[in-house]
mmCIF file of C-alpha atoms in Angstrom:
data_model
loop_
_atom_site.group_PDB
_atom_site.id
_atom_site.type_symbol
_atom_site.label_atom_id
_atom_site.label_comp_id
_atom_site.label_asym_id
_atom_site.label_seq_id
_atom_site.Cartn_x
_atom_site.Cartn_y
_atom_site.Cartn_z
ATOM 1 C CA UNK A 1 -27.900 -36.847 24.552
ATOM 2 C CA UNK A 2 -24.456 -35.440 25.525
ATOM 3 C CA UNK A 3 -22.557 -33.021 23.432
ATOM 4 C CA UNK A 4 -20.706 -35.864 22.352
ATOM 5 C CA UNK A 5 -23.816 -37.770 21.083
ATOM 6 C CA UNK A 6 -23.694 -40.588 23.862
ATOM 7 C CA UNK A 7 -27.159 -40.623 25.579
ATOM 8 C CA UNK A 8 -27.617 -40.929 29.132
ATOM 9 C CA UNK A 9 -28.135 -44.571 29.351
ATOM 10 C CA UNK A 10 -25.197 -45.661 27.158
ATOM 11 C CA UNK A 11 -23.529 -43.976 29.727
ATOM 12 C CA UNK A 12 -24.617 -45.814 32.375
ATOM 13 C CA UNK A 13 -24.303 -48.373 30.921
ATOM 14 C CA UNK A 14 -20.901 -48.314 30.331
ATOM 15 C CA UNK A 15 -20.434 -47.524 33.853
ATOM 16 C CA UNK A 16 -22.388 -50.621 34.942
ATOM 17 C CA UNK A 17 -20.105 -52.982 32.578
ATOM 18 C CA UNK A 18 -16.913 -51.259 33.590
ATOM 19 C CA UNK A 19 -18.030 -51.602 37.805
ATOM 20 C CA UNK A 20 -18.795 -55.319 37.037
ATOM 21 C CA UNK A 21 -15.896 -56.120 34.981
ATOM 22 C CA UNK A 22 -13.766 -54.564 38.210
ATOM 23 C CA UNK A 23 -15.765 -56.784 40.235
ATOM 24 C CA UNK A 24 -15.011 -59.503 38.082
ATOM 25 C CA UNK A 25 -11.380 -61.422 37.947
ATOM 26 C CA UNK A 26 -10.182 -59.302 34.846
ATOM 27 C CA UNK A 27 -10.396 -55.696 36.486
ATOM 28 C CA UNK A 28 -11.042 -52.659 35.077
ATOM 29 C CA UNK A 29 -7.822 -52.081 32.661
ATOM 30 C CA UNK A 30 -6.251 -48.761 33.926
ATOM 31 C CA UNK A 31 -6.691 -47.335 30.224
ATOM 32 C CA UNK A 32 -10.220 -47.199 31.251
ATOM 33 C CA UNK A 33 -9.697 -45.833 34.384
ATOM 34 C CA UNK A 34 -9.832 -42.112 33.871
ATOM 35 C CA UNK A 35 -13.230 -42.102 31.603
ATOM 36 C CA UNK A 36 -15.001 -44.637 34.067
ATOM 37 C CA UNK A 37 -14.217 -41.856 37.014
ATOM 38 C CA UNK A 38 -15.434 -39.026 34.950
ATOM 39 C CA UNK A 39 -18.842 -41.044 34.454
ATOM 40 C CA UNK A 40 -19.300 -41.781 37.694
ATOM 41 C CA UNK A 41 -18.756 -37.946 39.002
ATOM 42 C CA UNK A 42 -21.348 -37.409 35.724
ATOM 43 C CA UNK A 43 -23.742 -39.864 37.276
ATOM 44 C CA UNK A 44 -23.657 -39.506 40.919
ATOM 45 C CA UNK A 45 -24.196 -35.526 40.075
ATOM 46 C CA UNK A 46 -21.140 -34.643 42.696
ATOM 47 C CA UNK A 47 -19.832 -30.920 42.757
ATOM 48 C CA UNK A 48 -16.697 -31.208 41.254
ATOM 49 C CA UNK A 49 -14.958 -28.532 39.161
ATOM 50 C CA UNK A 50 -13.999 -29.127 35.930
ATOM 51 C CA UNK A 51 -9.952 -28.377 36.292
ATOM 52 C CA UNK A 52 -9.911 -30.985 39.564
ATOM 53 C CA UNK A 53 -12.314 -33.640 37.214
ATOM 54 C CA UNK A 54 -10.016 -33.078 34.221
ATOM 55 C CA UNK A 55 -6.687 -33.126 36.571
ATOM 56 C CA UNK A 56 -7.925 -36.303 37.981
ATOM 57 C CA UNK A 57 -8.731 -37.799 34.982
ATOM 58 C CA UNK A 58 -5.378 -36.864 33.421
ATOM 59 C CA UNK A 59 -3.352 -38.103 36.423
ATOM 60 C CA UNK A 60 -5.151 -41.378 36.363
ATOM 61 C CA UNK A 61 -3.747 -41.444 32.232
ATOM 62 C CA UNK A 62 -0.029 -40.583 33.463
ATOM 63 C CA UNK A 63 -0.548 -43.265 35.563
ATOM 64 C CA UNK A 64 -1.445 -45.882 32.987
ATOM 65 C CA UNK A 65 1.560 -45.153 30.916
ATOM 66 C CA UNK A 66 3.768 -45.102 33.731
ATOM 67 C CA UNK A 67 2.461 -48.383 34.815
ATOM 68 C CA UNK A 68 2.597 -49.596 31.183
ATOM 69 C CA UNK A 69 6.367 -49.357 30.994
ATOM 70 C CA UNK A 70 7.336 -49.346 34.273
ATOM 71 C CA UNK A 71 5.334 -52.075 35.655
ATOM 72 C CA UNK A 72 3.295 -55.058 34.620
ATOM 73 C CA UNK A 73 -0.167 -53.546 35.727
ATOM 74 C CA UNK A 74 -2.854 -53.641 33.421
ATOM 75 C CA UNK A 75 -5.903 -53.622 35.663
ATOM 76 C CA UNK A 76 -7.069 -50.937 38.975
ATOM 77 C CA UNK A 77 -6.686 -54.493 41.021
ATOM 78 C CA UNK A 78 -3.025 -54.673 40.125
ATOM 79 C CA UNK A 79 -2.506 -51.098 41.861
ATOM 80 C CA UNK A 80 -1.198 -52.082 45.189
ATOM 81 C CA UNK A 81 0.189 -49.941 47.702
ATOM 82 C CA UNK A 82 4.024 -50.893 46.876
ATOM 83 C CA UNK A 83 2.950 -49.972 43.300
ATOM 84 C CA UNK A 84 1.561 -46.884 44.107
ATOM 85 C CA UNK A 85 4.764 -45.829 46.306
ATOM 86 C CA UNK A 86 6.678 -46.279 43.638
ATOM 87 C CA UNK A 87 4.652 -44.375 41.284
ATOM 88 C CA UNK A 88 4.644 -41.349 44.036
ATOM 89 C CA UNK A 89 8.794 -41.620 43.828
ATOM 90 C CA UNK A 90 8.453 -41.761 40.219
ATOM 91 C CA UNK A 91 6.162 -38.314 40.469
ATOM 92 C CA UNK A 92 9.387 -37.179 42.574
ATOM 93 C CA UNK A 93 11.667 -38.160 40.043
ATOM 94 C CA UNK A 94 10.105 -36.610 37.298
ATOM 95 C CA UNK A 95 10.341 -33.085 39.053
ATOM 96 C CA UNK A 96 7.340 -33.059 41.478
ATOM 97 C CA UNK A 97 7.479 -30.932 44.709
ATOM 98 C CA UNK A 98 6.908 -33.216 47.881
ATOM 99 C CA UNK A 99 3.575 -31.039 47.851
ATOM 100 C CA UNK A 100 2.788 -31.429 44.059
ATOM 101 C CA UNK A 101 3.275 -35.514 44.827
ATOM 102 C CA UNK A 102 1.369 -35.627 47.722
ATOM 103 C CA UNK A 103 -1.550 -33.690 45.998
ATOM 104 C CA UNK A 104 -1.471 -36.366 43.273
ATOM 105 C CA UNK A 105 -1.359 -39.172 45.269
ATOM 106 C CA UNK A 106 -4.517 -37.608 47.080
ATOM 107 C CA UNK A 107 -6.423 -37.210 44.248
ATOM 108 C CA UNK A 108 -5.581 -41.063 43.114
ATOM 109 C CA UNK A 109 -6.997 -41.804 46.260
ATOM 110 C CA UNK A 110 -9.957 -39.821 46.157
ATOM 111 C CA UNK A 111 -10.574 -42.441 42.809
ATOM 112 C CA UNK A 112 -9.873 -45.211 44.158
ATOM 113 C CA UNK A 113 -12.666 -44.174 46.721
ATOM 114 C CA UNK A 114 -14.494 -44.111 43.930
ATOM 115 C CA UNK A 115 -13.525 -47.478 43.127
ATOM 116 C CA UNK A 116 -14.337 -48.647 46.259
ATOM 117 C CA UNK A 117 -17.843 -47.368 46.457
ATOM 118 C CA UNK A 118 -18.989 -48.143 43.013
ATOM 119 C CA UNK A 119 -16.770 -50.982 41.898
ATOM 120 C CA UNK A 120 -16.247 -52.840 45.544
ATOM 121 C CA UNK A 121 -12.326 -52.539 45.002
ATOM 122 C CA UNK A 122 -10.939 -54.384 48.202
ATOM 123 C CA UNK A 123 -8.228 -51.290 49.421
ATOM 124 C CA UNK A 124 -7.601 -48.016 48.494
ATOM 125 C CA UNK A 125 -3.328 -48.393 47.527
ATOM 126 C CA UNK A 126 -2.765 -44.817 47.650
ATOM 127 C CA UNK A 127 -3.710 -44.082 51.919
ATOM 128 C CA UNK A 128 0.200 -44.500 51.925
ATOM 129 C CA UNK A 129 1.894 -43.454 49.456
ATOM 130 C CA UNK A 130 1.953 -39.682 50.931
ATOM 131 C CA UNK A 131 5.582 -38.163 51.051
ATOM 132 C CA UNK A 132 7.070 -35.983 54.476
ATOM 133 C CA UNK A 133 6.617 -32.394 53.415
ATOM 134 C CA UNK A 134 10.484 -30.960 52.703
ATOM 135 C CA UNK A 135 9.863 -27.642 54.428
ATOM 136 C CA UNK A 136 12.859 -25.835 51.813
ATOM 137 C CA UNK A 137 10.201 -26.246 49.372
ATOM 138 C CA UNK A 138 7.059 -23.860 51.282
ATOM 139 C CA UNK A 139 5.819 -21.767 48.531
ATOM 140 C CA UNK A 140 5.617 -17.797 49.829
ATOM 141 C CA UNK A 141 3.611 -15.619 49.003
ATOM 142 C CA UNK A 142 4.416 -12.146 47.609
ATOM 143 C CA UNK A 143 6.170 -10.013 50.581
ATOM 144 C CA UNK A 144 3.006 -7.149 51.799
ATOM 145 C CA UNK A 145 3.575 -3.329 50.388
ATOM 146 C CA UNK A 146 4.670 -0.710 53.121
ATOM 147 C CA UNK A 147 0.501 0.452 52.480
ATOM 148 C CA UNK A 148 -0.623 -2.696 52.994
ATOM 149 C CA UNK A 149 0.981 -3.453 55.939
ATOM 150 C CA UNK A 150 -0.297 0.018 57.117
ATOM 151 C CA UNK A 151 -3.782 -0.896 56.932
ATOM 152 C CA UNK A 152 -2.979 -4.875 58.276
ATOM 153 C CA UNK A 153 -1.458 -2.835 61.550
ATOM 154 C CA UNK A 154 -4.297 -0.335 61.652
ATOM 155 C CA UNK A 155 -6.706 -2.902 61.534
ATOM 156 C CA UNK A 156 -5.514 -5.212 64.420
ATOM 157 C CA UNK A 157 -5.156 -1.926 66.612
ATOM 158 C CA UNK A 158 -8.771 -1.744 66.047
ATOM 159 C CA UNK A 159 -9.156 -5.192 66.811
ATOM 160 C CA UNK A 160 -7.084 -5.029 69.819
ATOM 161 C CA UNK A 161 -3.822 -4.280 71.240
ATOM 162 C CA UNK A 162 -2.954 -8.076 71.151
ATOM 163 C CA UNK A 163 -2.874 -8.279 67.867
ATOM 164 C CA UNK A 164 -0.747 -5.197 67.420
ATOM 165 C CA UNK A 165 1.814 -6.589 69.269
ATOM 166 C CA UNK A 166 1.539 -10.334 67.249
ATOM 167 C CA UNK A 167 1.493 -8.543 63.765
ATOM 168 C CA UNK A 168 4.335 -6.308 64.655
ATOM 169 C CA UNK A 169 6.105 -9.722 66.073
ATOM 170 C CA UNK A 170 5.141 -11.274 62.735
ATOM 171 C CA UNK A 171 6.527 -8.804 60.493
ATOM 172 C CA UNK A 172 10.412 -9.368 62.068
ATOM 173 C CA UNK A 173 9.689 -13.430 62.419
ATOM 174 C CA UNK A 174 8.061 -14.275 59.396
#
């Protein structure tokens, strides 16, 4: 039994009803989507951590609710690649870095993978809905202190004089 008091084969089970009724003409309603992913990461044992799990599972539940006002999906198999395009621009609209969406959009794809493994979904919608990069929005990281940029140029004199020369060219370049 789980914390939660659902043994292992309910579980599974509920996996193997949701993967058929996918397979099936109805689909698997997006509602459903995010808890069928998190049981098949449970049963296929992969190394996930728990933030990416629970990110994925919450981005697949912001996508059900976008879908269920913005769209007339109801099932994955609605979920084609113009839909998921205009999901990502929604992401964008709603304040998403180019980066941000194009993380998102990965990890959708990374279920519908899923999808495709378990459930024998025919495409994966998401391969491209990916965004150009807008390079205004790089994120920096904090400038070095004058000590640690001692220690980065003491170091690559060690190293050699070559990279002397390209740290020192570095620090005027960015």
């Amino acid at each position: 039994y789980t914390a939660h008091g659902v043994c292992e084969c309910q579980k599974k089970l509920l996996a193997e009803v949701a993967c058929r009724r996918l397979s099936e003409e109805t689909g698997l309603k997006l509602e459903e989507l995010g808890a069928w992913y998190r049981t098949c990461v449970t049963d296929e044992k992969l190394v996930i951590s728990k933030k990416t799990l629970d990110n994925r599972c919450n981005l697949c539940g912001r996508l059900y609710e976008w879908a269920r006002y913005e769209t007339r999906c109801n099932v994955v198999d609605d979920i084609t690649p113009p839909v998921a395009w205009q999901f990502s621009q929604y992401l964008g609209k709603s304040g998403c870095t180019n980066k941000s969406r194009n993380a998102h959009v990965s990890d959708l794809g990374t279920v519908w993978k899923m999808l495709m493994k378990r459930a024998k979904a025919k495409e994966n919608p998401w391969a491209l809905a990916k965004v150009q990069r807008n390079p205004n929005e790089e994120e920096h990281g904090r400038a070095f202190t004058r000590d640690e940029e001692q220690r980065i140029y003491a170091a690559a004199k060690k190293i050699g004089h070559e990279w002397y020369e390209a740290s020192v060219i570095a620090l005027y370049t960015g």
